Coordinates of N, CA and C in Angstrom, one line a residue:
X1 N 0.8 -1.2 0.0 CA 0.0 0.0 0.0 C 0.9 1.3 0.0
X2 N 0.4 2.3 -0.7 CA 1.2 3.5 -0.7 C 1.2 4.2 0.7
X3 N 2.2 4.9 1.0 CA 2.3 5.7 2.2 C 2.7 7.1 2.0
X4 N 3.0 7.5 0.7 CA 3.4 8.8 0.4 C 2.9 9.2 -1.0
X5 N 2.6 10.5 -1.2 CA 2.2 11.0 -2.5 C 3.0 12.2 -2.9
X6 N 3.2 12.4 -4.2 CA 3.9 13.5 -4.7 C 3.1 14.1 -5.8
X7 N 3.2 15.5 -5.9 CA 2.5 16.2 -7.0 C 3.5 17.1 -7.6
X8 N 3.6 17.1 -8.9 CA 4.5 18.1 -9.6 C 3.8 18.6 -10.8
X9 N 4.1 19.8 -11.2 CA 3.5 20.4 -12.4 C 4.5 21.3 -13.0
X10 N 4.2 21.5 -14.3 CA 5.0 22.6 -15.0 C 4.1 23.1 -16.1
X11 N 4.4 24.4 -16.5 CA 3.6 25.1 -17.5 C 4.0 24.6 -18.9
X12 N 3.0 24.6 -19.8 CA 3.1 24.2 -21.2 C 2.9 25.5 -22.0
X13 N 3.8 25.8 -22.9 CA 3.7 27.0 -23.8 C 2.5 26.8 -24.6
X14 N 1.8 28.0 -24.9 CA 0.6 28.0 -25.7 C 0.8 27.5 -27.1
X15 N 2.0 27.6 -27.6 CA 2.3 27.1 -28.9 C 3.0 25.7 -29.0
X16 N 3.0 25.0 -27.8 CA 3.6 23.7 -27.7 C 3.0 22.7 -28.7
X17 N 3.8 21.8 -29.2 CA 3.4 20.7 -30.1 C 2.8 19.6 -29.1
X18 N 1.5 19.5 -29.0 CA 0.9 18.6 -28.0 C 1.2 17.2 -28.3
X19 N 1.3 16.8 -29.6 CA 1.6 15.4 -29.9 C 3.0 15.1 -29.4
X20 N 4.0 16.0 -29.6 CA 5.3 15.8 -29.1 C 5.4 15.7 -27.6
X21 N 4.6 16.6 -27.0 CA 4.6 16.7 -25.5 C 4.0 15.3 -25.0
X22 N 3.0 14.8 -25.6 CA 2.4 13.6 -25.2 C 3.4 12.4 -25.3
X23 N 4.1 12.4 -26.4 CA 5.1 11.3 -26.7 C 6.2 11.4 -25.6
X24 N 6.7 12.6 -25.3 CA 7.7 12.7 -24.3 C 7.2 12.3 -22.9
X25 N 5.9 12.6 -22.6 CA 5.4 12.3 -21.3 C 5.2 10.8 -21.2
X26 N 4.8 10.1 -22.3 CA 4.6 8.7 -22.3 C 6.0 8.0 -22.0
X27 N 7.0 8.5 -22.7 CA 8.4 7.9 -22.5 C 8.8 8.1 -21.1
X28 N 8.6 9.3 -20.5 CA 9.0 9.6 -19.1 C 8.2 8.7 -18.2
X29 N 6.9 8.5 -18.5 CA 6.1 7.7 -17.6 C 6.5 6.3 -17.6
X30 N 6.8 5.7 -18.8 CA 7.3 4.3 -18.8 C 8.6 4.2 -18.1
X31 N 9.5 5.1 -18.2 CA 10.8 5.1 -17.5 C 10.5 5.1 -16.0
X32 N 9.6 6.0 -15.5 CA 9.3 6.2 -14.1 C 8.7 4.9 -13.5
X33 N 8.0 4.1 -14.3 CA 7.3 2.9 -13.8 C 8.4 1.9 -13.3
X34 N 9.6 2.0 -13.7 CA 10.6 1.1 -13.2 C 11.3 1.5 -11.9
X35 N 10.9 2.6 -11.4 CA 11.5 3.2 -10.2 C 11.1 2.4 -9.0
X36 N 12.0 1.9 -8.2 CA 11.7 1.1 -7.0 C 10.8 1.9 -6.0
X37 N 9.8 1.3 -5.5 CA 9.0 2.0 -4.5 C 7.8 2.8 -5.1
X38 N 7.8 2.8 -6.4 CA 6.6 3.5 -7.1 C 5.4 2.6 -7.1
X39 N 4.3 3.1 -6.6 CA 3.1 2.3 -6.5 C 2.1 2.6 -7.7
X40 N 1.9 3.9 -8.0 CA 1.1 4.3 -9.1 C 1.4 5.7 -9.5
X41 N 1.1 6.0 -10.8 CA 1.5 7.3 -11.3 C 0.4 7.8 -12.4
X42 N 0.0 9.0 -12.3 CA -0.9 9.6 -13.2 C -0.4 10.9 -13.8
X43 N -0.5 11.0 -15.1 CA -0.1 12.3 -15.8 C -1.3 12.9 -16.5
X44 N -1.5 14.2 -16.4 CA -2.6 14.8 -17.0 C -2.2 16.2 -17.5
X45 N -3.0 16.7 -18.5 CA -2.9 18.1 -18.9 C -4.0 18.8 -18.4
X46 N -3.7 19.9 -17.6 CA -4.8 20.8 -17.1 C -5.0 21.9 -18.2
X47 N -6.0 21.8 -19.0 CA -6.2 22.8 -20.1 C -6.6 24.2 -19.6
X48 N -7.1 24.3 -18.3 CA -7.4 25.6 -17.8 C -6.2 26.4 -17.6
X49 N -5.1 25.8 -17.1 CA -3.9 26.5 -16.8 C -2.8 26.2 -17.7
X50 N -3.0 25.3 -18.7 CA -1.9 24.8 -19.6 C -0.7 24.4 -18.8
X51 N -1.0 23.4 -17.9 CA 0.0 22.7 -17.1 C -0.1 21.2 -17.2
X52 N 1.1 20.6 -17.2 CA 1.2 19.1 -17.0 C 1.2 18.9 -15.5
X53 N 0.4 18.0 -15.1 CA 0.3 17.6 -13.7 C 0.6 16.2 -13.5
X54 N 1.5 15.8 -12.6 CA 1.9 14.4 -12.3 C 1.6 14.1 -10.9
X55 N 0.8 13.0 -10.6 CA 0.6 12.6 -9.3 C 1.2 11.2 -9.2
X56 N 2.0 11.0 -8.1 CA 2.7 9.7 -7.9 C 2.4 9.2 -6.5
X57 N 2.1 7.9 -6.4 CA 2.0 7.3 -5.1 C 3.2 6.4 -4.9
X58 N 3.7 6.5 -3.6 CA 5.0 5.7 -3.3 C 4.7 4.8 -2.1
X59 N 5.4 3.7 -2.1 CA 5.3 2.8 -0.9 C 6.0 3.3 0.3
X60 N 6.9 4.3 0.1 CA 7.6 5.0 1.2 C 8.0 6.4 0.7
X61 N 8.2 7.3 1.6 CA 8.6 8.6 1.2 C 9.9 8.6 0.4
X62 N 9.8 9.1 -0.8 CA 11.0 9.1 -1.7 C 12.2 9.8 -1.1
X63 N 13.4 9.3 -1.3 CA 14.6 9.9 -0.8 C 15.0 11.2 -1.5
X64 N 14.6 11.2 -2.8 CA 14.9 12.4 -3.6 C 13.6 12.9 -4.2
X65 N 12.8 13.6 -3.3 CA 11.4 14.0 -3.8 C 11.4 15.0 -4.9
X66 N 10.5 14.9 -5.8 CA 10.3 15.8 -6.8 C 8.9 16.4 -6.6
X67 N 8.8 17.7 -6.6 CA 7.6 18.4 -6.4 C 7.2 18.4 -4.9
X68 N 5.9 18.5 -4.7 CA 5.4 18.5 -3.3 C 5.1 17.1 -2.9
X69 N 5.7 16.7 -1.7 CA 5.5 15.4 -1.2 C 4.7 15.4 0.1
X70 N 3.8 14.4 0.2 CA 3.0 14.3 1.4 C 3.0 12.9 2.0
X71 N 3.0 12.8 3.3 CA 2.8 11.5 3.9 C 1.3 11.2 3.9
X72 N 1.0 10.0 3.5 CA -0.4 9.6 3.5 C -0.8 9.0 4.8
X73 N -1.7 9.6 5.5 CA -2.1 9.0 6.8 C -3.2 8.0 6.7
X74 N -4.0 8.0 5.6 CA -5.1 7.1 5.4 C -5.4 7.0 3.9
X75 N -5.7 5.8 3.4 CA -6.1 5.6 2.1 C -7.2 4.6 2.1
X76 N -8.4 5.1 1.6 CA -9.6 4.2 1.6 C -9.5 3.4 0.3
X77 N -9.7 2.1 0.4 CA -9.8 1.2 -0.8 C -11.1 1.5 -1.6
X78 N -11.1 1.2 -2.9 CA -12.3 1.4 -3.6 C -13.4 0.6 -3.1
X79 N -14.6 1.1 -3.2 CA -15.8 0.3 -2.8 C -16.0 -0.9 -3.6
X80 N -16.2 -2.1 -3.0 CA -16.5 -3.3 -3.7 C -18.0 -3.3 -4.2
X81 N -18.2 -3.8 -5.4 CA -19.5 -3.9 -5.9 C -19.9 -5.3 -6.2

């Protein structure tokens, strides 16, 4: 189970090539998935602010945190149906 979360973001230029940006983010995402202690990772484009936002869940607090890191005190599992 994850015990830490990290959030990072960066601005995207208004004239950015979104296809290229997507390709680079997919490559970075696949590389990140091999990181020890990584539990889950989500990458999204916030079109309101033209920012890439990354949320990462860790099994322990990362030793070299990127962005804002938080200790998770509780995580509710998804509801069973």
